[in-house]
mmCIF file of C-alpha atoms in Angstrom:
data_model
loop_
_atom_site.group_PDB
_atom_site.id
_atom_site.type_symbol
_atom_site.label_atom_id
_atom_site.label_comp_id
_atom_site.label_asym_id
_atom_site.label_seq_id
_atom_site.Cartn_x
_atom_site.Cartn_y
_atom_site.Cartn_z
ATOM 1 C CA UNK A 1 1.396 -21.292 11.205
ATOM 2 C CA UNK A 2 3.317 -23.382 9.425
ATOM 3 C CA UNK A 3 5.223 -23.550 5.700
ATOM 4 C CA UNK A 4 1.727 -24.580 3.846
ATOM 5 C CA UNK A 5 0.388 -24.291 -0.187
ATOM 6 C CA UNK A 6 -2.774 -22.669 0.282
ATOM 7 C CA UNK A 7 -3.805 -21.374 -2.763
ATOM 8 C CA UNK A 8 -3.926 -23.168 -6.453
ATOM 9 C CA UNK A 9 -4.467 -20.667 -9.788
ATOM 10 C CA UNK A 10 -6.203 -21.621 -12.831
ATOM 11 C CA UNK A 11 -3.388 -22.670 -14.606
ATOM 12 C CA UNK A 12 -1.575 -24.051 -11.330
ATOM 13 C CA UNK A 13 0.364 -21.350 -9.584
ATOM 14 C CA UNK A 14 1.529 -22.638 -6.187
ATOM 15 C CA UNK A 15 0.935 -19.831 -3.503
ATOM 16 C CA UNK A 16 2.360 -21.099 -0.399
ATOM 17 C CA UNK A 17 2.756 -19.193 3.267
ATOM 18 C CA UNK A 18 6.314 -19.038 4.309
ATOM 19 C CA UNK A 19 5.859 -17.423 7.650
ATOM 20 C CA UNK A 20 7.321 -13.965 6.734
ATOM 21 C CA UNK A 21 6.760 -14.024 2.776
ATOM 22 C CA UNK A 22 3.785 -14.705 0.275
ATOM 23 C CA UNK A 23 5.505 -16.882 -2.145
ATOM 24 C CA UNK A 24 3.714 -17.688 -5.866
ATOM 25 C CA UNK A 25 6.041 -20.246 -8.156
ATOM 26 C CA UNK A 26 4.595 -20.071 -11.780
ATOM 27 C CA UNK A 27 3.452 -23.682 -13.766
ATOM 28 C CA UNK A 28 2.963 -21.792 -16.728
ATOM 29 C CA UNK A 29 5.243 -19.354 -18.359
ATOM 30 C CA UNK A 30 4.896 -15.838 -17.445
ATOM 31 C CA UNK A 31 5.818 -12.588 -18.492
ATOM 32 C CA UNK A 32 5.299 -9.152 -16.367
ATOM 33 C CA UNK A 33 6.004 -5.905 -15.077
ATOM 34 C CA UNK A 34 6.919 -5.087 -11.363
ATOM 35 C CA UNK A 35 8.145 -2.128 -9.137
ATOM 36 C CA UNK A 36 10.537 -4.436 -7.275
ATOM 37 C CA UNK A 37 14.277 -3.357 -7.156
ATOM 38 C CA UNK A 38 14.837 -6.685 -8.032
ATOM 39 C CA UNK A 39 14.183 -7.649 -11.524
ATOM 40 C CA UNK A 40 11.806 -4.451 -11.730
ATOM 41 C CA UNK A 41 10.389 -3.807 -14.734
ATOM 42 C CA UNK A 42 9.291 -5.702 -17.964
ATOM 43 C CA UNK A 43 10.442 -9.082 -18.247
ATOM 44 C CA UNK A 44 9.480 -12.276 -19.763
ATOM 45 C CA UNK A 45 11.121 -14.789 -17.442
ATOM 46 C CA UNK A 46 9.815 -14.547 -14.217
ATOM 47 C CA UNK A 47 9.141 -17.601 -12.931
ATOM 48 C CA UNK A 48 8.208 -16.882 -9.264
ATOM 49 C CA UNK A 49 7.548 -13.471 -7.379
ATOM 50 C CA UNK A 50 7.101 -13.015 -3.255
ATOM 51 C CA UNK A 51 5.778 -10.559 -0.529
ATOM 52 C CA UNK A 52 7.804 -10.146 1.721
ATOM 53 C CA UNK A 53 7.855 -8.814 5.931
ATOM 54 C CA UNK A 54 10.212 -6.931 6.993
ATOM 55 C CA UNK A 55 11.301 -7.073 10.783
ATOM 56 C CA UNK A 56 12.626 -4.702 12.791
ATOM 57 C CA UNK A 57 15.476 -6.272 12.245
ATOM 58 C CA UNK A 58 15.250 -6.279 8.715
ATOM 59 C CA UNK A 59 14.302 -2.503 8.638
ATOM 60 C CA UNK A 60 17.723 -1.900 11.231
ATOM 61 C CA UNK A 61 19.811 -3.654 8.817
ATOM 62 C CA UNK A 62 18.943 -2.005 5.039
ATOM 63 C CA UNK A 63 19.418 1.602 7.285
ATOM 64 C CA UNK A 64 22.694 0.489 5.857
ATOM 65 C CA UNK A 65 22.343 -1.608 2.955
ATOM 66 C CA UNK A 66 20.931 -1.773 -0.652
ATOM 67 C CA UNK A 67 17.373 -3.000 -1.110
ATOM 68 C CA UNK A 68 18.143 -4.966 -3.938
ATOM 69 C CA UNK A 69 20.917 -6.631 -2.926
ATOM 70 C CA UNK A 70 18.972 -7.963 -0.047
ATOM 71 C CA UNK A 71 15.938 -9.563 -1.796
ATOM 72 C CA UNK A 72 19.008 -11.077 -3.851
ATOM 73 C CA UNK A 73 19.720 -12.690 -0.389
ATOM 74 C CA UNK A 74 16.737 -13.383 0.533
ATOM 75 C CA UNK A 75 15.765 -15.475 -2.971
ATOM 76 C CA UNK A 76 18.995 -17.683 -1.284
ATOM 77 C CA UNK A 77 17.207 -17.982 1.956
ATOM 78 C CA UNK A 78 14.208 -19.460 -0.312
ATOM 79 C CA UNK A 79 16.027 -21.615 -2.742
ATOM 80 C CA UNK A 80 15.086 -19.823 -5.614
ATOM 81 C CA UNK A 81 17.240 -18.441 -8.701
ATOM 82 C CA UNK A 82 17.192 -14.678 -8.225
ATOM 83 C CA UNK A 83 17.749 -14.084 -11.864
ATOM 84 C CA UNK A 84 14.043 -15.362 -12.271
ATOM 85 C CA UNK A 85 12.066 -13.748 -9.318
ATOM 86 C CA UNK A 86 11.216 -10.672 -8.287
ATOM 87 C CA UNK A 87 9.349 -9.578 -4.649
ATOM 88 C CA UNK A 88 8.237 -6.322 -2.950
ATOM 89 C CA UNK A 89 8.749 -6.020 1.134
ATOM 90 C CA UNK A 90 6.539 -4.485 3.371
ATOM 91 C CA UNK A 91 5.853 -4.018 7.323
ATOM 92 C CA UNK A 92 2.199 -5.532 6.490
ATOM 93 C CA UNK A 93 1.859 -9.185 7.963
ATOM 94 C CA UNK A 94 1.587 -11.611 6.043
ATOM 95 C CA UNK A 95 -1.097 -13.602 7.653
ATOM 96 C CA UNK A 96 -3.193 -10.473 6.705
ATOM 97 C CA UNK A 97 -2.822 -11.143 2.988
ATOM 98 C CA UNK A 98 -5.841 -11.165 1.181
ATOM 99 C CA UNK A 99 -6.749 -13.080 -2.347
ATOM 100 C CA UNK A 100 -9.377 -12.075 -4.392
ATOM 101 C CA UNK A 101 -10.402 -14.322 -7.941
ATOM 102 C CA UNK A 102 -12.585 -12.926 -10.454
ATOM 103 C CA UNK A 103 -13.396 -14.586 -13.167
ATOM 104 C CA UNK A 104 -15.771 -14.675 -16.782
ATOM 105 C CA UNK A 105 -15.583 -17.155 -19.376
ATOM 106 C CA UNK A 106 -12.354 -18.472 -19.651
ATOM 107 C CA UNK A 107 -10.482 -15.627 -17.978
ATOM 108 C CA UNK A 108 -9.160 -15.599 -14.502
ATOM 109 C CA UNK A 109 -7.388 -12.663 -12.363
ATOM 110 C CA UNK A 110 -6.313 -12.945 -8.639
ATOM 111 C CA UNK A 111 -4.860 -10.405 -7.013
ATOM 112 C CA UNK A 112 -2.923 -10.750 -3.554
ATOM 113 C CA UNK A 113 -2.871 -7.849 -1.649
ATOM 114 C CA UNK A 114 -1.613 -6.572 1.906
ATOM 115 C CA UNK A 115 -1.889 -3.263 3.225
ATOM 116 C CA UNK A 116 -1.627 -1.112 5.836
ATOM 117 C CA UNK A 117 -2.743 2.771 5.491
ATOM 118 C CA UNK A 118 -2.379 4.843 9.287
ATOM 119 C CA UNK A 119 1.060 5.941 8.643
ATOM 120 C CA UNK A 120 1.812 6.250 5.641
ATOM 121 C CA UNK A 121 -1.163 6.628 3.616
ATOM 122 C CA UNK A 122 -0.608 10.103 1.004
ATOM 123 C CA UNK A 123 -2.965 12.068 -1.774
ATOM 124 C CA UNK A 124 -0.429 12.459 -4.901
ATOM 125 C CA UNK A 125 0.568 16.053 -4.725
ATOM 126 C CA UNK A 126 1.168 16.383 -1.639
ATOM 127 C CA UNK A 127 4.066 17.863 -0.146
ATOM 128 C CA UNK A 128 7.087 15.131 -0.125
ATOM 129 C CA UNK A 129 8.282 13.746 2.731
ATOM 130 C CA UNK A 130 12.287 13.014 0.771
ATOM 131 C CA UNK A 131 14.011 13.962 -1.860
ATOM 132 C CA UNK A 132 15.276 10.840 -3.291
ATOM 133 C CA UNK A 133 14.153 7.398 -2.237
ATOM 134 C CA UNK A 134 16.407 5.201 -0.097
ATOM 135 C CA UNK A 135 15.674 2.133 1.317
ATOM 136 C CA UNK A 136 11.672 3.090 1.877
ATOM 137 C CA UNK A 137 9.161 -0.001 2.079
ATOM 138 C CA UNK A 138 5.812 -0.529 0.440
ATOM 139 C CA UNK A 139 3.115 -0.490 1.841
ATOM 140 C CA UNK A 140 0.001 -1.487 -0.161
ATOM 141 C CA UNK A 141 1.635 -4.249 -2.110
ATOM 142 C CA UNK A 142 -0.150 -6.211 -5.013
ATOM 143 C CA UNK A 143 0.480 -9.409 -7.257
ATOM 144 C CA UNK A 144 -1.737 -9.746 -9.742
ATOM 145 C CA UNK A 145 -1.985 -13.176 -12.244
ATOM 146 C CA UNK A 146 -4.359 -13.008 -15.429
ATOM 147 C CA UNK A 147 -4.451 -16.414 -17.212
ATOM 148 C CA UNK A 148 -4.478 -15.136 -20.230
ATOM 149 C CA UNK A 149 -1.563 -13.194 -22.818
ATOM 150 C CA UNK A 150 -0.554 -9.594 -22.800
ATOM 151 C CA UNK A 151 2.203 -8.045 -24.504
ATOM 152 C CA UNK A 152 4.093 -5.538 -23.030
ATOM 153 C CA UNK A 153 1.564 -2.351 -23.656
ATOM 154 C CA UNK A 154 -1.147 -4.514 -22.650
ATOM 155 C CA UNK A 155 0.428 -5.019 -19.144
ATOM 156 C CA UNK A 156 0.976 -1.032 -18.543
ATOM 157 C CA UNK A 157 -2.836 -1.125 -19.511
ATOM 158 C CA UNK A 158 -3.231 -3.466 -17.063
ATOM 159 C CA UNK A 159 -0.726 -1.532 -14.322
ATOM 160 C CA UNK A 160 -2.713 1.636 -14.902
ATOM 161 C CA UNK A 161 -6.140 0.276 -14.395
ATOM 162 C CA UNK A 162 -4.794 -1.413 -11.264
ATOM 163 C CA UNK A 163 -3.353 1.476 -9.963
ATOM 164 C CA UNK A 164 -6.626 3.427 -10.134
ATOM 165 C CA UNK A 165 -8.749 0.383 -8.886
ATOM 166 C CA UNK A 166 -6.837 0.775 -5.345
ATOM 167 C CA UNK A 167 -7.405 4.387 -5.550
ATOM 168 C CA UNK A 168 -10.850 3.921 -5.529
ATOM 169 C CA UNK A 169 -10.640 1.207 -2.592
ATOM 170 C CA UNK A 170 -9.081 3.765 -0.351
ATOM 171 C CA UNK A 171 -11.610 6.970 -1.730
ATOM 172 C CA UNK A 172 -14.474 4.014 -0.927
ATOM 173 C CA UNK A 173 -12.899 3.553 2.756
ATOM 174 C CA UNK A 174 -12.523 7.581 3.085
ATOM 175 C CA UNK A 175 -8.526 6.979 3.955
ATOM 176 C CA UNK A 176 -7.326 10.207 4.740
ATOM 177 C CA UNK A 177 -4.108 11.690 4.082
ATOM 178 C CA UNK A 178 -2.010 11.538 6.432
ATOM 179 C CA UNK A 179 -0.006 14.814 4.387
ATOM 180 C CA UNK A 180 -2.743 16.859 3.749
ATOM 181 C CA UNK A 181 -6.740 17.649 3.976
ATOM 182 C CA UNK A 182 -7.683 15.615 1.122
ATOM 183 C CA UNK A 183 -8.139 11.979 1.118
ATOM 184 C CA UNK A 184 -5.370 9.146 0.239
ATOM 185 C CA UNK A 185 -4.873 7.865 -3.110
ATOM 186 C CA UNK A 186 -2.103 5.899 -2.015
ATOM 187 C CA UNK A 187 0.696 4.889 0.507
ATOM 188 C CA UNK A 188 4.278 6.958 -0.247
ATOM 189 C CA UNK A 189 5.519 3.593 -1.053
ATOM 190 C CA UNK A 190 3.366 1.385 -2.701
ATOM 191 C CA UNK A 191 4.605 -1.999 -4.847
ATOM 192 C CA UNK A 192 2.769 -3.509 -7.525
ATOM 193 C CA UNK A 193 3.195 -6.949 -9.426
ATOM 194 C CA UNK A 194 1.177 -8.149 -12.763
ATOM 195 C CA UNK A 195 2.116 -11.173 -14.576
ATOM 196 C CA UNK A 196 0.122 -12.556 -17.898
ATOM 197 C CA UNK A 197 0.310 -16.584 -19.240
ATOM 198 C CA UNK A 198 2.459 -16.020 -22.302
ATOM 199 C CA UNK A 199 1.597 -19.962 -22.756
ATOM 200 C CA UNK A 200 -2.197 -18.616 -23.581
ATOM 201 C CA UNK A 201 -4.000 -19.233 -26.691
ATOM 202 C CA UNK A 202 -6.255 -15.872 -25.393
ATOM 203 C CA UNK A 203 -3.530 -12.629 -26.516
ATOM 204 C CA UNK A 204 -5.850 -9.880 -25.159
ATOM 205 C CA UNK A 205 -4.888 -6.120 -26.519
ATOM 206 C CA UNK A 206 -6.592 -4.289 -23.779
ATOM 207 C CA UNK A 207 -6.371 -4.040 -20.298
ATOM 208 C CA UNK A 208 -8.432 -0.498 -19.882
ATOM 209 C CA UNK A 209 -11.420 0.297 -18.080
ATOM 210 C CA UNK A 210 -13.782 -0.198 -21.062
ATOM 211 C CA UNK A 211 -12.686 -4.009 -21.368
ATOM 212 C CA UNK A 212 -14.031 -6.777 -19.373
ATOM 213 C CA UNK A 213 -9.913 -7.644 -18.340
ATOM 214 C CA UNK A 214 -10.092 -4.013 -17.095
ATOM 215 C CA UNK A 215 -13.294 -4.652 -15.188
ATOM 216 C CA UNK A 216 -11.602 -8.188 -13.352
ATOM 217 C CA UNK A 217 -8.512 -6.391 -12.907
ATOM 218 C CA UNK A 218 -10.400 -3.030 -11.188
ATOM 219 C CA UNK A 219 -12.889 -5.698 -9.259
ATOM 220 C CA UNK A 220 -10.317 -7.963 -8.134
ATOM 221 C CA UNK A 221 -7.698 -5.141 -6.806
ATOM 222 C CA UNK A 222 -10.788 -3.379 -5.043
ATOM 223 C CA UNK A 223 -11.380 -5.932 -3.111
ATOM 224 C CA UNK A 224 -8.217 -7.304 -2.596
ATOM 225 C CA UNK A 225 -7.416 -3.822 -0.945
ATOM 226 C CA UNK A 226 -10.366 -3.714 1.261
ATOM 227 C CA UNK A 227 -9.797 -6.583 3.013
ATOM 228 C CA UNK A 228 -6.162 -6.683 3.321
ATOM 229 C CA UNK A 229 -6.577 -3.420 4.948
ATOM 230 C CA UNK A 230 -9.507 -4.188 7.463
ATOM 231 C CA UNK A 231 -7.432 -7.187 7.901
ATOM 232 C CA UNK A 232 -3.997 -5.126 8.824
ATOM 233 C CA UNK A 233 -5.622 -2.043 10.278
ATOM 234 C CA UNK A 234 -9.327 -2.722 11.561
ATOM 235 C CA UNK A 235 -10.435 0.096 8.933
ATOM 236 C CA UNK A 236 -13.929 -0.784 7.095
ATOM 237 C CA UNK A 237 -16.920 0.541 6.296
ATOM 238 C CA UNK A 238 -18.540 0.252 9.423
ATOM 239 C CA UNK A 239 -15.428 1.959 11.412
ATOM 240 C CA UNK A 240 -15.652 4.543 8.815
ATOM 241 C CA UNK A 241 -18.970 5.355 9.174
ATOM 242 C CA UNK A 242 -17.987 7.882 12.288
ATOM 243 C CA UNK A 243 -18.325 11.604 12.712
ATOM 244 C CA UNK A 244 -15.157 11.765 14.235
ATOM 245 C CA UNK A 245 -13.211 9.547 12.079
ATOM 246 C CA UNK A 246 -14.640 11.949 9.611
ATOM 247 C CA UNK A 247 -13.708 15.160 11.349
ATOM 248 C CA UNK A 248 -9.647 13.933 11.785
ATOM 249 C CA UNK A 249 -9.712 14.445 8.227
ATOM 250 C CA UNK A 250 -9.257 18.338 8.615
ATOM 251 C CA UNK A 251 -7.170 18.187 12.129
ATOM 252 C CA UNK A 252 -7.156 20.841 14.310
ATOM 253 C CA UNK A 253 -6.016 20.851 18.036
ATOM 254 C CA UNK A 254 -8.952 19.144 19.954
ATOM 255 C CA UNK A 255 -7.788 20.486 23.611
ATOM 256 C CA UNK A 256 -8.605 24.034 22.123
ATOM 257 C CA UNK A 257 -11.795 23.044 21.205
ATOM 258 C CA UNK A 258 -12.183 21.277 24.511
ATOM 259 C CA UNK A 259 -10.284 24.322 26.589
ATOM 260 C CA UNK A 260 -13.446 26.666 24.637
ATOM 261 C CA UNK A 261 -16.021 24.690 26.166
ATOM 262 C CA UNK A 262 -18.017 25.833 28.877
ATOM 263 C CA UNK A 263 -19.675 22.440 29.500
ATOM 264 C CA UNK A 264 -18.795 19.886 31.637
ATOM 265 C CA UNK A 265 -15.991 18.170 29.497
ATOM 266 C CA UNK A 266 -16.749 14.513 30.966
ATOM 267 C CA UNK A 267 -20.697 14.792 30.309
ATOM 268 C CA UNK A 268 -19.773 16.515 26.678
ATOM 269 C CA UNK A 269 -17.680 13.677 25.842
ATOM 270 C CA UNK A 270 -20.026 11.003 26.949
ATOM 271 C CA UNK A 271 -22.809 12.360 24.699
ATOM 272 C CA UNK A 272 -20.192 12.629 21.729
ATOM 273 C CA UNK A 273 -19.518 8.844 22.258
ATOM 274 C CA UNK A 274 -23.053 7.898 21.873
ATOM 275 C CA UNK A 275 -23.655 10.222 19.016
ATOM 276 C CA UNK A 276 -20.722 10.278 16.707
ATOM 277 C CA UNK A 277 -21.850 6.803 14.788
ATOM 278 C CA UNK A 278 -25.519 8.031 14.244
ATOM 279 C CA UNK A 279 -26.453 7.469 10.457
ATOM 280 C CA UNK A 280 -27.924 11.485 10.571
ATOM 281 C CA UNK A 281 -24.771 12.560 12.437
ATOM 282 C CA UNK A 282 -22.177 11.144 10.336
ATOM 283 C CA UNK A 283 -24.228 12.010 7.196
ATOM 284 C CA UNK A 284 -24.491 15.995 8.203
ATOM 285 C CA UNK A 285 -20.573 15.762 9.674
ATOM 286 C CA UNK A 286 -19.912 14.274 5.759
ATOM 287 C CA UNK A 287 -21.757 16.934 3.903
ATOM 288 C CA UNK A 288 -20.232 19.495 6.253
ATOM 289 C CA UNK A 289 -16.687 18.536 5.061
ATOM 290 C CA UNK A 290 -17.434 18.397 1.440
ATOM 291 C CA UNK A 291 -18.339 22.153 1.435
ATOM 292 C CA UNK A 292 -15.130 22.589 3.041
ATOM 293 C CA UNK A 293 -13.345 20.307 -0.102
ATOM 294 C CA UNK A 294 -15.347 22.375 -2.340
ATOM 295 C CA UNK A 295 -14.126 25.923 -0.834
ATOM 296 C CA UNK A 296 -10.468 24.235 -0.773
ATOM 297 C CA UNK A 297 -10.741 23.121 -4.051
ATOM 298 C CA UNK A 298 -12.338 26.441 -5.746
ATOM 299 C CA UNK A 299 -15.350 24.889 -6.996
ATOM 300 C CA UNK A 300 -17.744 27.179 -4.383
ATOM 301 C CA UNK A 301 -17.098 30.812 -3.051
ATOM 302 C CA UNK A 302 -16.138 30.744 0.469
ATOM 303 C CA UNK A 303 -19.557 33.016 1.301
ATOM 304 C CA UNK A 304 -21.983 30.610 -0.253
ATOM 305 C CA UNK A 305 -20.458 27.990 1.778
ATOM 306 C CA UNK A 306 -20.648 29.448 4.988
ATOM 307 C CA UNK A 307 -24.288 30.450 4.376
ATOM 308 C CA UNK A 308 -24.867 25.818 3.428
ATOM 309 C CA UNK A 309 -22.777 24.825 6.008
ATOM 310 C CA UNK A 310 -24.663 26.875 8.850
ATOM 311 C CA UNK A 311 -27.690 25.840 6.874
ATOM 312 C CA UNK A 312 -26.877 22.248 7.772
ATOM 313 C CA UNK A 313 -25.971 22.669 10.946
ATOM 314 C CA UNK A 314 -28.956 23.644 11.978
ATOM 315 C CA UNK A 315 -30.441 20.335 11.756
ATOM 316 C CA UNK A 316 -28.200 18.611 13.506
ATOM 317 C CA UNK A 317 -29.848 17.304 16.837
ATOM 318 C CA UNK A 318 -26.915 16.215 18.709
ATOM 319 C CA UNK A 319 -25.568 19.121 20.970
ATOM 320 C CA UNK A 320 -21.707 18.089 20.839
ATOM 321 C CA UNK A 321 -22.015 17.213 16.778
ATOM 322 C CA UNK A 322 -23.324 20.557 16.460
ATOM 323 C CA UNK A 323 -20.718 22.142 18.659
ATOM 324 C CA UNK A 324 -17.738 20.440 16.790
ATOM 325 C CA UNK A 325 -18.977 21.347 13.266
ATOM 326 C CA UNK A 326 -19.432 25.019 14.456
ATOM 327 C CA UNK A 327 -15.932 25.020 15.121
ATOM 328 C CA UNK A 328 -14.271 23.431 11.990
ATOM 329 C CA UNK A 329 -17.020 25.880 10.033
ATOM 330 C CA UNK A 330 -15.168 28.474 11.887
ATOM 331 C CA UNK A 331 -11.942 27.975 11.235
ATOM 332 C CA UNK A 332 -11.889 26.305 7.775
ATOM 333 C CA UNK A 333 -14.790 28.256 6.004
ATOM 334 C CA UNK A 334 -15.265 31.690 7.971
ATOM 335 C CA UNK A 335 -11.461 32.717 8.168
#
């Protein structure tokens, strides 16, 4: 794929494809916020921001050298003024970027998302995997443009309410954590982007989940998220909508499970294959694991969850369903 403009804003943002970077040159003036370490923070003088891939490469070379000082370089390799730009990296491709618009009235928002979730994907309070950060690449990566102004408060308004939106994108998707039991709200390393028009006759004052900005914002990151990561990662609805996706939540050690068996392993297996995506299988598999959340969580005794879970159970008509939920009940609820 070649060099190519492929996406116009509102107010005339160029987004063009560079082969390894997402690249958006302003038309308007701009202010923003922006986790980069280049230019991170507030300013009101951006006047172009990028996604960027990292090779291997790439990833060999900053073992060794600073993060900033390397988008620095790479702002040469594009011909832009570094003083006026600011990018995130990432090991997502970018011919998996994904561009949602949503729009009412007069307002516009488009957010530009990649992602990718198997690795690194983390529930905030989990246990951390450093001490310090050094050289560590995002991983769900967002630039968001709103066509209209926001001061400074406005935009951590807006940062906040786009922060939850791709939490709820990943609790939608049932993204586990790859850290814990509970489910992602996050990657470990995540970048995020949001510029406003400061040329805009429309100053808007809030960016919060009550406002209809709020609502684009939350809409148009949802989205974006979804499909950048069923575009990165093959993960949707329907791949999510598995009794054993489900079940690799809470891992345990399958070949135990399979060493306990006194069925054929080969016929027990085939069954599973056929079963684990039935609508009644995956719901009871579900509902099975949320007692277990509940018990982790404190919000039922242990006892009164066993006695549901067992309940449930019961109705399952799959025999190797039935078997695996007997076992995480077993080990996650009765001990």
């Amino acid at each position: 794929m070649k060099d190519r403009l492929f996406f116009l804003s509102s107010v005339n943002d160029e987004i063009y494809y560079l082969k390894d970077t997402i690249f958006v040159k302003f038309n308007v003036k701009r202010n923003g916020i922006s986790t980069s370490k280049l230019n991170g923070g507030f300013s009101s003088n951006f006047k172009s921001v990028f996604n960027h891939h990292l090779s291997q490469e790439n990833i060999d070379y900053l073992e060794n050298h600073d993060v900033g000082n390397y988008l620095i370089q790479h702002c040469w390799s594009l011909n832009i003024d570094s003083a006026y730009s600011t990018g995130l990296t990432t090991l997502a491709r970018m011919k998996n970027v994904s561009i949602v618009t949503k729009s009412f009235k007069s307002l516009e928002v488009v957010a530009l998302t990649t992602a990718g979730v198997r690795t690194n994907a983390v529930r905030a309070g989990d246990p951390a995997a450093y001490y310090e950060e050094n050289g560590r690449f995002g991983t769900i990566n967002t630039i968001i443009l709103i066509n209209a102004h926001l001061e400074y408060e406005t935009l951590l308004d807006a940062f906040m309410t786009a922060t939850e939106a791709k939490t709820v994108a990943l609790n939608d998707l049932k993204i586990p954590s790859q850290y814990s039991n509970g489910y992602a709200t996050g990657t470990g390393t995540d970048g995020l982007c949001i510029f406003s028009n400061l040329e805009s006759d429309n100053t808007l004052t809030n960016a919060g989940k009550h406002s209809k900005l709020g609502e684009l914002i939350a809409d148009a990151v949802c989205k974006s998220v979804k499909k950048a990561i069923k575009k990165q990662v093959w993960i949707s609805e329907k791949s999510q909508s598995n009794a054993l996706v489900r079940l690799n939540r809470y891992s345990l050690d399958i070949n135990k499970f399979y060493d306990s068996l006194d069925d054929d392993k080969f016929e027990f297996i085939s069954q599973l294959q056929k079963d684990m995506k039935k609508q009644d299988n995956v719901a009871i598999t579900t509902s099975v694991l949320n007692l277990i959340d509940e018990v982790e969580c404190g919000l039922i005794k242990r006892e009164d969850a066993l006695m549901l879970a067992n309940k449930m159970v019961e109705c399952c008509m799959s025999y190797p369903i039935k078997r695996l939920l007997e076992y995480w009940i077993s080990y996650f609820i009765f001990n």
